[in-house]
Each structure stands twice: as C-alpha cells, then as structure tokens.
PDB file of C-alpha atoms in Angstrom:
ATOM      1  CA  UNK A   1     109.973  94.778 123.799  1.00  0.00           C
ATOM      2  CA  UNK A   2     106.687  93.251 123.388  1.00  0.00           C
ATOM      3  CA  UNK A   3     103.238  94.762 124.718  1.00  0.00           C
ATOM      4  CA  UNK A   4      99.976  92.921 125.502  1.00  0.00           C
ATOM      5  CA  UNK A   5      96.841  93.501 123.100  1.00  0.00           C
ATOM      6  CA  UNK A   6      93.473  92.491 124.487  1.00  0.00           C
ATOM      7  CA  UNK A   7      90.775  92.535 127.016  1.00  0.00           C
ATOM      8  CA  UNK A   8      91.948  92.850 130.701  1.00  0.00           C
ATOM      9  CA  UNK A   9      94.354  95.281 130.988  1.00  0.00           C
ATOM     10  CA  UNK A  10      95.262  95.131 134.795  1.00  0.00           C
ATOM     11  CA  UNK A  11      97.751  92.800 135.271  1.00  0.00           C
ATOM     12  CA  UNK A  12      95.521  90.014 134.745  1.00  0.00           C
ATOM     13  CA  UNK A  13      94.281  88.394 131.726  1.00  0.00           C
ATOM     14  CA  UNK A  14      90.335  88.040 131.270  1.00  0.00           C
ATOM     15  CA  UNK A  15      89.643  84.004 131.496  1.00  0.00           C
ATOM     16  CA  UNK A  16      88.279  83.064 128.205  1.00  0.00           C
ATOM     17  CA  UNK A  17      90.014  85.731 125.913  1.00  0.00           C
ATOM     18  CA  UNK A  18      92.910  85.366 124.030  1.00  0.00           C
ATOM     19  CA  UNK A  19      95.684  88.368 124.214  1.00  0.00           C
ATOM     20  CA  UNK A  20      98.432  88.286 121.653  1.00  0.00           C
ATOM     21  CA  UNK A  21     101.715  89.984 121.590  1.00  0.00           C
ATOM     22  CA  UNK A  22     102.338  93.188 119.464  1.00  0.00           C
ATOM     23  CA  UNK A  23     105.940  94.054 118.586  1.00  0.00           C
ATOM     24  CA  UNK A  24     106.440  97.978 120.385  1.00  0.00           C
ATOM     25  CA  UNK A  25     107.772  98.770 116.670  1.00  0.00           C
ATOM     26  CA  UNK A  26     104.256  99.036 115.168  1.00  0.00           C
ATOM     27  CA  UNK A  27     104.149 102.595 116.806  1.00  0.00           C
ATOM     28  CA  UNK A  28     105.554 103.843 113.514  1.00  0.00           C
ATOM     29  CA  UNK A  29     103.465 104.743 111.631  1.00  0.00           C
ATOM     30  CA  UNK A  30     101.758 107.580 113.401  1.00  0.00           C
ATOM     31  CA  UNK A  31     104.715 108.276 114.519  1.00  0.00           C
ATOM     32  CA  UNK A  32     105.270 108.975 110.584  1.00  0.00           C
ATOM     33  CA  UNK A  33     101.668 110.575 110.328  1.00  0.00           C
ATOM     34  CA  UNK A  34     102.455 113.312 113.025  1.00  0.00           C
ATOM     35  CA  UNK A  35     105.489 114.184 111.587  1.00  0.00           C
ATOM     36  CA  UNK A  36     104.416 114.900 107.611  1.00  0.00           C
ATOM     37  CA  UNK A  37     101.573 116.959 109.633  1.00  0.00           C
ATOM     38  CA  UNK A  38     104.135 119.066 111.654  1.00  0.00           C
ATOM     39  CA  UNK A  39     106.267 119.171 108.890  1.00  0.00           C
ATOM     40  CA  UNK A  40     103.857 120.383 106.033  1.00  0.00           C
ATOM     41  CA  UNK A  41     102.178 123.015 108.587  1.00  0.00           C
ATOM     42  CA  UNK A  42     105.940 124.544 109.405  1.00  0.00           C
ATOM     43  CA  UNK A  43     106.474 124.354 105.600  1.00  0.00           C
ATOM     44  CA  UNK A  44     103.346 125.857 104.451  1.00  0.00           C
ATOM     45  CA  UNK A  45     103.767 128.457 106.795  1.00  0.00           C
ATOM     46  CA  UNK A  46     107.376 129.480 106.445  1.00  0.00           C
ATOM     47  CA  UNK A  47     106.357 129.355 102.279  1.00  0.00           C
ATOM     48  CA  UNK A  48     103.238 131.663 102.963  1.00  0.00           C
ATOM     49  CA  UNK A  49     105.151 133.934 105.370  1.00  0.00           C
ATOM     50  CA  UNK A  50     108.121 134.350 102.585  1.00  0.00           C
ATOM     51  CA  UNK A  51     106.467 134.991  99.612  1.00  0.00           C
ATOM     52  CA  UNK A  52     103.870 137.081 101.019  1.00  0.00           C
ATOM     53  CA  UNK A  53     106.414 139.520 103.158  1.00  0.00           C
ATOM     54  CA  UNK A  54     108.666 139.278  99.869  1.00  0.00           C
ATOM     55  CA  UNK A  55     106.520 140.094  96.857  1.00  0.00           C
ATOM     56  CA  UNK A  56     103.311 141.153  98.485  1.00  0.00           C
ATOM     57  CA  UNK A  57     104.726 143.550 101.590  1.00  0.00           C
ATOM     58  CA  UNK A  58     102.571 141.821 103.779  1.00  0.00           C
ATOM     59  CA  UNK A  59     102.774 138.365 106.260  1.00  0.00           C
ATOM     60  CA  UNK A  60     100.482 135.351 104.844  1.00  0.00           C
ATOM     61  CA  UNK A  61      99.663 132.678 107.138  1.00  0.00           C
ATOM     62  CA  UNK A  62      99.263 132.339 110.765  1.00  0.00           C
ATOM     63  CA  UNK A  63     102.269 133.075 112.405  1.00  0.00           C
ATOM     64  CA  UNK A  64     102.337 136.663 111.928  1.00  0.00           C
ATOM     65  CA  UNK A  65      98.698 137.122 113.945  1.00  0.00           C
ATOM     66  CA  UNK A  66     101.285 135.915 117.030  1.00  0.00           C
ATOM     67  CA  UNK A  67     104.648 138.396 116.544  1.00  0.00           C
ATOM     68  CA  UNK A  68     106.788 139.180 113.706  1.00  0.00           C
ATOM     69  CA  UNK A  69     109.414 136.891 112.370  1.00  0.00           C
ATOM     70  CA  UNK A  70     112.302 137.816 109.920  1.00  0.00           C
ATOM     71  CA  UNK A  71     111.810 137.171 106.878  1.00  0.00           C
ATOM     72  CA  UNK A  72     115.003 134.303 107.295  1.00  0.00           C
ATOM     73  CA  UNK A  73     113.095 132.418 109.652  1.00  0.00           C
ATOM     74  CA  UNK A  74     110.287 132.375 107.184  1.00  0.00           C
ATOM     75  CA  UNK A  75     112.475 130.727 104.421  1.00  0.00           C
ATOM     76  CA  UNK A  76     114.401 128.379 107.384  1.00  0.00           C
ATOM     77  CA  UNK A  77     110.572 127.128 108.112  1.00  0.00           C
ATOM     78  CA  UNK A  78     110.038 126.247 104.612  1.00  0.00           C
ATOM     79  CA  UNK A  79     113.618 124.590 104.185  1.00  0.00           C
ATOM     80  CA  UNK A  80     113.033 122.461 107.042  1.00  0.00           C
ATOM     81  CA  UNK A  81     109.671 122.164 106.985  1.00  0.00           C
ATOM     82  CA  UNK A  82     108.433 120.995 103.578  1.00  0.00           C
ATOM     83  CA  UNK A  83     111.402 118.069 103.117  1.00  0.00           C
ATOM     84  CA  UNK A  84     110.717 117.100 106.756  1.00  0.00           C
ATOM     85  CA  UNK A  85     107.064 116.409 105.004  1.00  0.00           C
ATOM     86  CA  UNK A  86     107.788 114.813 101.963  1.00  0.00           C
ATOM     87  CA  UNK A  87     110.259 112.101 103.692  1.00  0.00           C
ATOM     88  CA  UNK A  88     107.880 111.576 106.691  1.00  0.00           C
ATOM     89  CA  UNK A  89     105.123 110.731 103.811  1.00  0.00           C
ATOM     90  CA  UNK A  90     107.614 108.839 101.635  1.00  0.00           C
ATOM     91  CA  UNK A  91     108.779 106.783 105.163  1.00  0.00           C
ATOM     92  CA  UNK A  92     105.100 105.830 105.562  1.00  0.00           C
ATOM     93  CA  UNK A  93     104.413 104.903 102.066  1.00  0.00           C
ATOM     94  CA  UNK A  94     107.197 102.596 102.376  1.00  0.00           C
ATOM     95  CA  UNK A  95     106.108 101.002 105.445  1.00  0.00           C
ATOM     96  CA  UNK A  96     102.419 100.640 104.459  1.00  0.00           C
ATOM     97  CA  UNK A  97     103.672  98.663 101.066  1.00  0.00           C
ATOM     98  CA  UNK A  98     105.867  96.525 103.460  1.00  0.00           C
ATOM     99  CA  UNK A  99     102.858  95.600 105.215  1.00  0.00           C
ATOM    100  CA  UNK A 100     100.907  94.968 102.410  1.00  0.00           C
ATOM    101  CA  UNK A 101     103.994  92.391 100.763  1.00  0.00           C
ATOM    102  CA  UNK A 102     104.358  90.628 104.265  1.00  0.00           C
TER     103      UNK A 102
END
C-alpha cells in the first residue's frame, strides 16, 4: 500500500507540485522508537520496584505512588520490559544502517 506525500492533501493534487509515493512500510521506525521507550520505562520500573522492595524494604520508582504490586510483578516488569528495550533499539539500529547502505 502506497500513501501520497506532498502539498494538497484533499483528494486533489496542488497544480504545479510534485507528490511522490511513500511505501506505508516506512512507519517503522517510530514504530521501533515507541517501543524501546515503553519497554525501558516498564523495565526500569519493574528493576527499581524489585530491588528496592527486596534489599531496601521500601518501593523505588513510580508505580508504587499508584497501589502496591507484588514483588513478582516487579521482577515480570523487568523480564519483559528491559529485553523488549534492547531488541526494539537493536531492530532500529538495524534499519537505520539499512538505510544508510541503500
């Protein structure tokens, strides 16, 4: 599926100005950006939330202002969290040095 870039917008194209088409795929990469960010803010959270409850005997973080979560859900936040992170950055790395070899 192809969209339209350019001036005009409506339906109609502006006389006079060029539009080109723009493959739907190059939505991408912030889909990669906004998932490292959700990932590293449930991982950094879940992490804070663990080791503070676990060797400090109190909540770090954010979460805890809200309600109280068990210390498992804690650890399941960092678990998913912090890999869901490092492949969303390593995903975008990759595509930004495919760009830059095309």
């Amino acid at each position: 599926m192809l969209h339209l870039s350019g001036e005009g917008g409506r339906g109609g194209s502006t006389p006079g100005r060029m539009t080109r088409a723009v493959p739907a795929a190059d939505a991408g990469p912030m889909k990669n950006e906004l998932l490292a960010i959700i990932g590293w803010v449930v991982g950094i959270q879940g992490a804070l939330g663990f080791i503070g409850r676990t060797w400090f005997d109190r909540d770090w973080g954010l979460l805890h202002l809200w309600f109280t979560p068990p210390s498992a859900l804690y650890l399941a936040m960092a678990l998913v969290g912090i890999p869901l992170g490092v492949a969303a950055d390593l995903a975008r790395k990759k595509q930004k040095a495919a760009r830059y070899r095309a």
